mmCIF file of C-alpha atoms in Angstrom:
data_model
loop_
_atom_site.group_PDB
_atom_site.id
_atom_site.type_symbol
_atom_site.label_atom_id
_atom_site.label_comp_id
_atom_site.label_asym_id
_atom_site.label_seq_id
_atom_site.Cartn_x
_atom_site.Cartn_y
_atom_site.Cartn_z
ATOM 1 C CA MET X 17 -24.493 -22.329 -35.096
ATOM 2 C CA PHE X 18 -24.843 -18.561 -34.749
ATOM 3 C CA ARG X 19 -25.288 -18.876 -30.979
ATOM 4 C CA SER X 20 -22.155 -21.033 -30.683
ATOM 5 C CA PHE X 21 -20.190 -18.538 -32.777
ATOM 6 C CA ARG X 22 -21.416 -15.662 -30.611
ATOM 7 C CA ASN X 23 -20.553 -17.460 -27.373
ATOM 8 C CA GLY X 24 -17.116 -18.357 -28.683
ATOM 9 C CA PHE X 25 -16.493 -14.776 -29.765
ATOM 10 C CA ILE X 26 -17.527 -13.415 -26.345
ATOM 11 C CA ALA X 27 -15.340 -15.999 -24.583
ATOM 12 C CA GLY X 28 -12.405 -14.922 -26.756
ATOM 13 C CA LEU X 29 -13.005 -11.272 -25.867
ATOM 14 C CA VAL X 30 -13.031 -12.141 -22.171
ATOM 15 C CA LEU X 31 -9.714 -13.970 -22.515
ATOM 16 C CA LEU X 32 -8.108 -11.112 -24.443
ATOM 17 C CA ALA X 33 -9.481 -8.308 -22.249
ATOM 18 C CA PRO X 34 -6.665 -8.416 -19.610
ATOM 19 C CA LEU X 35 -4.006 -8.478 -22.326
ATOM 20 C CA ALA X 36 -5.673 -5.624 -24.210
ATOM 21 C CA ALA X 37 -5.928 -3.569 -21.011
ATOM 22 C CA THR X 38 -2.242 -4.179 -20.256
ATOM 23 C CA ILE X 39 -1.212 -3.120 -23.763
ATOM 24 C CA PHE X 40 -3.398 -0.025 -23.495
ATOM 25 C CA VAL X 41 -1.837 1.041 -20.177
ATOM 26 C CA VAL X 42 1.717 0.408 -21.395
ATOM 27 C CA ASN X 43 1.066 2.318 -24.611
ATOM 28 C CA LEU X 44 -0.524 5.175 -22.659
ATOM 29 C CA LEU X 45 2.522 5.418 -20.392
ATOM 30 C CA ARG X 46 4.792 5.400 -23.405
ATOM 31 C CA GLU X 47 2.824 8.074 -25.264
ATOM 32 C CA ARG X 48 2.220 10.411 -22.299
ATOM 33 C CA ILE X 49 5.449 9.954 -20.333
ATOM 34 C CA GLY X 50 8.052 7.939 -22.241
ATOM 35 C CA ARG X 51 7.996 9.769 -25.551
ATOM 36 C CA PRO X 52 8.089 13.363 -24.189
ATOM 37 C CA MET X 53 10.825 12.436 -21.698
ATOM 38 C CA ASN X 54 12.691 10.616 -24.466
ATOM 39 C CA GLU X 55 12.843 13.839 -26.462
ATOM 40 C CA PHE X 56 13.968 15.748 -23.369
ATOM 41 C CA LEU X 57 16.577 13.322 -22.013
ATOM 42 C CA PHE X 58 18.103 12.102 -25.268
ATOM 43 C CA TYR X 59 17.987 15.268 -27.360
ATOM 44 C CA TYR X 60 21.700 14.948 -28.076
ATOM 45 C CA ILE X 61 21.234 11.681 -30.001
ATOM 46 C CA ASP X 62 20.850 11.951 -33.764
ATOM 47 C CA PRO X 63 17.069 12.193 -34.423
ATOM 48 C CA THR X 64 17.316 9.834 -37.405
ATOM 49 C CA PHE X 65 18.767 7.122 -35.188
ATOM 50 C CA ARG X 66 16.606 7.980 -32.160
ATOM 51 C CA HIS X 67 13.352 7.636 -34.121
ATOM 52 C CA LEU X 68 14.076 4.137 -35.408
ATOM 53 C CA PRO X 69 11.229 1.844 -34.171
ATOM 54 C CA GLY X 70 13.372 -0.424 -31.981
ATOM 55 C CA VAL X 71 15.586 2.363 -30.661
ATOM 56 C CA SER X 72 12.612 4.633 -29.965
ATOM 57 C CA PHE X 73 10.858 1.920 -27.934
ATOM 58 C CA VAL X 74 13.952 1.212 -25.830
ATOM 59 C CA LEU X 75 14.558 4.913 -25.160
ATOM 60 C CA ASP X 76 10.894 5.385 -24.209
ATOM 61 C CA VAL X 77 11.148 2.560 -21.671
ATOM 62 C CA VAL X 78 14.388 3.982 -20.269
ATOM 63 C CA ALA X 79 12.753 7.408 -19.991
ATOM 64 C CA ILE X 80 9.806 5.914 -18.055
ATOM 65 C CA LEU X 81 12.234 4.173 -15.689
ATOM 66 C CA VAL X 82 14.073 7.457 -15.150
ATOM 67 C CA VAL X 83 10.781 9.163 -14.232
ATOM 68 C CA VAL X 84 9.867 6.326 -11.823
ATOM 69 C CA ILE X 85 13.304 6.489 -10.158
ATOM 70 C CA PHE X 86 13.059 10.286 -9.925
ATOM 71 C CA ILE X 87 9.617 10.137 -8.254
ATOM 72 C CA THR X 88 10.818 7.414 -5.878
ATOM 73 C CA GLY X 89 13.852 9.516 -4.999
ATOM 74 C CA LEU X 90 11.621 12.486 -4.214
ATOM 75 C CA GLY X 91 9.535 10.274 -1.948
ATOM 76 C CA PHE X 92 12.596 9.125 0.011
ATOM 77 C CA LEU X 93 14.054 12.638 0.101
ATOM 78 C CA SER X 94 10.811 14.092 1.488
ATOM 79 C CA ASN X 95 11.353 12.091 4.688
ATOM 80 C CA TYR X 96 14.506 14.045 5.525
ATOM 81 C CA VAL X 97 15.035 17.625 6.668
ATOM 82 C CA ILE X 98 16.471 18.837 3.356
ATOM 83 C CA GLY X 99 13.586 17.297 1.419
ATOM 84 C CA LYS X 100 10.967 18.791 3.723
ATOM 85 C CA PHE X 101 12.617 22.192 3.422
ATOM 86 C CA ALA X 102 12.604 21.951 -0.398
ATOM 87 C CA VAL X 103 8.920 20.951 -0.364
ATOM 88 C CA ARG X 104 8.027 23.967 1.792
ATOM 89 C CA ILE X 105 9.915 26.310 -0.553
ATOM 90 C CA GLY X 106 8.152 24.797 -3.579
ATOM 91 C CA GLU X 107 4.729 25.131 -1.954
ATOM 92 C CA ARG X 108 5.409 28.784 -1.122
ATOM 93 C CA LEU X 109 6.317 29.479 -4.748
ATOM 94 C CA ILE X 110 3.151 27.746 -5.975
ATOM 95 C CA SER X 111 1.038 29.644 -3.412
ATOM 96 C CA ALA X 112 2.218 32.906 -4.948
ATOM 97 C CA VAL X 113 0.706 32.034 -8.355
ATOM 98 C CA PRO X 114 -2.989 33.019 -8.717
ATOM 99 C CA PHE X 115 -5.479 30.266 -9.625
ATOM 100 C CA VAL X 116 -2.703 27.650 -9.596
ATOM 101 C CA ASN X 117 -2.456 27.950 -5.813
ATOM 102 C CA SER X 118 -6.181 27.201 -5.318
ATOM 103 C CA VAL X 119 -6.013 24.129 -7.581
ATOM 104 C CA TYR X 120 -2.864 22.893 -5.850
ATOM 105 C CA LYS X 121 -4.312 23.360 -2.356
ATOM 106 C CA THR X 122 -7.523 21.525 -3.287
ATOM 107 C CA VAL X 123 -5.691 18.553 -4.798
ATOM 108 C CA LYS X 124 -3.245 18.478 -1.886
ATOM 109 C CA GLN X 125 -6.082 18.321 0.641
ATOM 110 C CA ILE X 126 -7.663 15.407 -1.199
ATOM 111 C CA VAL X 127 -4.358 13.539 -1.470
ATOM 112 C CA ASP X 128 -3.514 14.174 2.197
ATOM 113 C CA THR X 129 -6.925 12.884 3.254
ATOM 114 C CA PHE X 130 -6.453 9.557 1.500
ATOM 115 C CA SER X 131 -2.726 9.161 2.163
ATOM 116 C CA ARG X 132 -2.810 9.889 5.898
ATOM 117 C CA GLN X 133 -3.218 6.504 7.563
ATOM 118 C CA GLN X 134 -4.499 4.753 4.446
ATOM 119 C CA LYS X 135 -5.889 1.841 6.451
ATOM 120 C CA ALA X 136 -8.146 4.208 8.354
ATOM 121 C CA VAL X 137 -9.885 5.681 5.309
ATOM 122 C CA PHE X 138 -12.046 2.662 4.511
ATOM 123 C CA GLN X 139 -12.457 0.757 7.780
ATOM 124 C CA LYS X 140 -14.582 -2.102 6.492
ATOM 125 C CA VAL X 141 -17.252 -3.128 4.012
ATOM 126 C CA VAL X 142 -20.833 -2.590 5.127
ATOM 127 C CA LEU X 143 -24.330 -3.108 3.800
ATOM 128 C CA THR X 144 -27.303 -0.825 4.270
ATOM 129 C CA GLU X 145 -30.763 -0.364 2.794
ATOM 130 C CA TYR X 146 -30.730 2.335 0.121
ATOM 131 C CA PRO X 147 -32.466 4.050 -1.676
ATOM 132 C CA ARG X 148 -35.468 2.332 -0.067
ATOM 133 C CA LYS X 149 -36.318 -0.492 2.278
ATOM 134 C CA GLY X 150 -35.623 -3.911 0.817
ATOM 135 C CA VAL X 151 -32.917 -2.630 -1.554
ATOM 136 C CA TYR X 152 -29.321 -2.892 -0.349
ATOM 137 C CA VAL X 153 -26.172 -1.030 -1.304
ATOM 138 C CA LEU X 154 -22.550 -1.932 -0.597
ATOM 139 C CA GLY X 155 -20.399 0.782 0.926
ATOM 140 C CA PHE X 156 -17.315 1.459 3.024
ATOM 141 C CA LEU X 157 -17.351 2.593 6.624
ATOM 142 C CA THR X 158 -15.181 5.707 6.980
ATOM 143 C CA SER X 159 -15.964 7.086 10.436
ATOM 144 C CA GLU X 160 -18.589 7.823 13.039
ATOM 145 C CA ALA X 161 -20.334 11.151 12.502
ATOM 146 C CA ARG X 162 -19.580 13.882 15.017
ATOM 147 C CA GLY X 163 -20.538 17.414 15.896
ATOM 148 C CA GLU X 164 -23.608 19.006 14.376
ATOM 149 C CA VAL X 165 -24.679 15.941 12.367
ATOM 150 C CA GLN X 166 -24.667 13.732 15.451
ATOM 151 C CA ALA X 167 -26.405 16.346 17.600
ATOM 152 C CA LYS X 168 -29.224 17.224 15.203
ATOM 153 C CA THR X 169 -30.061 13.671 14.134
ATOM 154 C CA GLY X 170 -30.348 12.506 17.718
ATOM 155 C CA ALA X 171 -28.893 9.112 16.798
ATOM 156 C CA LYS X 172 -25.553 7.351 16.462
ATOM 157 C CA VAL X 173 -24.821 8.044 12.803
ATOM 158 C CA ILE X 174 -22.219 6.236 10.712
ATOM 159 C CA ASN X 175 -20.528 7.787 7.674
ATOM 160 C CA ILE X 176 -20.554 5.438 4.681
ATOM 161 C CA PHE X 177 -18.934 6.106 1.326
ATOM 162 C CA VAL X 178 -20.816 4.434 -1.530
ATOM 163 C CA PRO X 179 -18.738 4.260 -4.757
ATOM 164 C CA THR X 180 -20.348 4.241 -8.178
ATOM 165 C CA THR X 181 -20.106 1.281 -10.544
ATOM 166 C CA PRO X 182 -17.897 0.612 -12.447
ATOM 167 C CA ASN X 183 -15.924 3.785 -11.621
ATOM 168 C CA PRO X 184 -15.240 3.739 -7.847
ATOM 169 C CA THR X 185 -13.390 7.086 -7.865
ATOM 170 C CA SER X 186 -16.737 8.870 -7.647
ATOM 171 C CA GLY X 187 -19.580 8.218 -5.254
ATOM 172 C CA PHE X 188 -21.652 9.753 -2.502
ATOM 173 C CA LEU X 189 -21.765 9.959 1.275
ATOM 174 C CA LEU X 190 -24.516 8.319 3.322
ATOM 175 C CA MET X 191 -25.064 9.113 6.994
ATOM 176 C CA VAL X 192 -26.883 6.099 8.358
ATOM 177 C CA PRO X 193 -27.970 5.182 11.912
ATOM 178 C CA LYS X 194 -25.574 2.567 13.296
ATOM 179 C CA GLU X 195 -28.315 0.027 13.951
ATOM 180 C CA GLU X 196 -29.232 0.046 10.234
ATOM 181 C CA VAL X 197 -25.713 -0.841 9.090
ATOM 182 C CA ILE X 198 -24.730 -4.490 8.526
ATOM 183 C CA ASP X 199 -21.074 -5.435 8.929
ATOM 184 C CA MET X 200 -19.681 -7.602 6.097
ATOM 185 C CA ASP X 201 -16.937 -10.249 6.383
ATOM 186 C CA MET X 202 -15.304 -9.460 3.019
ATOM 187 C CA SER X 203 -12.169 -7.324 2.870
ATOM 188 C CA VAL X 204 -12.102 -3.804 1.480
ATOM 189 C CA ALA X 205 -10.246 -5.101 -1.592
ATOM 190 C CA ASP X 206 -12.917 -7.750 -2.237
ATOM 191 C CA GLY X 207 -15.648 -5.177 -1.771
ATOM 192 C CA MET X 208 -13.992 -2.901 -4.302
ATOM 193 C CA LYS X 209 -13.725 -5.782 -6.800
ATOM 194 C CA LEU X 210 -17.429 -6.499 -6.360
ATOM 195 C CA ILE X 211 -18.305 -2.855 -7.051
ATOM 196 C CA VAL X 212 -15.948 -2.399 -10.010
ATOM 197 C CA SER X 213 -17.235 -5.586 -11.665
ATOM 198 C CA GLY X 214 -20.835 -4.517 -11.229
ATOM 199 C CA GLY X 215 -21.522 -7.552 -9.057
ATOM 200 C CA ALA X 216 -20.015 -10.054 -11.513
ATOM 201 C CA VAL X 217 -17.050 -10.899 -9.263
ATOM 202 C CA SER X 218 -18.255 -12.048 -5.841
ATOM 203 C CA PRO X 219 -15.722 -12.990 -3.137
ATOM 204 C CA GLU X 220 -15.859 -16.485 -1.687
ATOM 205 C CA TRP X 221 -17.591 -16.767 1.675
ATOM 206 C CA LYS X 222 -18.300 -19.736 3.911
ATOM 207 C CA ASP X 223 -21.730 -19.428 5.442
ATOM 208 C CA GLY X 224 -21.278 -18.873 9.168
ATOM 209 C CA ALA X 225 -23.521 -19.940 11.967
ATOM 210 C CA ASP X 226 -24.089 -16.418 13.227
ATOM 211 C CA LYS X 227 -26.070 -13.824 11.367
ATOM 212 C CA PRO X 228 -24.352 -10.504 10.536
ATOM 213 C CA GLU X 229 -24.735 -7.943 13.276
ATOM 214 C CA SER X 230 -24.915 -4.197 13.089
ATOM 215 C CA VAL X 231 -21.488 -2.658 12.758
ATOM 216 C CA GLN X 232 -19.780 -1.597 15.975
ATOM 217 C CA VAL X 233 -17.389 1.326 16.060
ATOM 218 C CA GLU X 234 -15.041 0.313 18.875
ATOM 219 C CA ASN X 235 -12.526 3.109 18.424
ATOM 220 C CA PRO X 236 -14.124 6.320 17.068
ATOM 221 C CA GLN X 237 -10.858 8.252 17.441
ATOM 222 C CA ALA X 238 -9.051 5.806 15.130
ATOM 223 C CA LEU X 239 -11.865 6.073 12.615
ATOM 224 C CA ASN X 240 -11.568 9.826 12.481
ATOM 225 C CA ALA X 241 -7.774 9.766 12.175
#
């Protein structure tokens, strides 16, 4: 009886987890963005009326929508001459502020790296033996190594980003000889799901007749874009 109760409780938690995560994200957006912007945008409304539960929720949602529209507008505007000019002026002002300029430049470099040709950041999902022979790790092919790394290793080396589980925003870089890298059929999205779930969510795959071959980098220039 206790085992059945435990299994039923765990099954209920699994069913409620997506809903709980959705509520958490919505509440976080409301607390961190909606509520402060509500106070800023609708300051002229009587506080007694504005803080009523129903009214406060509606105003928070409207405030979030205003922020989303504003950010979207900036994105569209940045594609035109006036927007680009405004961005340059803003970056010059930020560059004049000590400490803030270094933080801004670092974050901007990271964002530019991942936003420039997003499809070229993670080329494909690969498999390689790490940290020892017989143990495999799933990673993402980013590019073919060049320059000093390629010259001093004396081999064709592939750069592989290996995310951590279950938080894929951190990870480490492996530089592996190309012949030791196995190309996977799964998409980058499926590979990310597998990593985030800790291996619990495996993508469907129909067993092919051919065995996986070592990954081939057909266009090194595209990989390094």
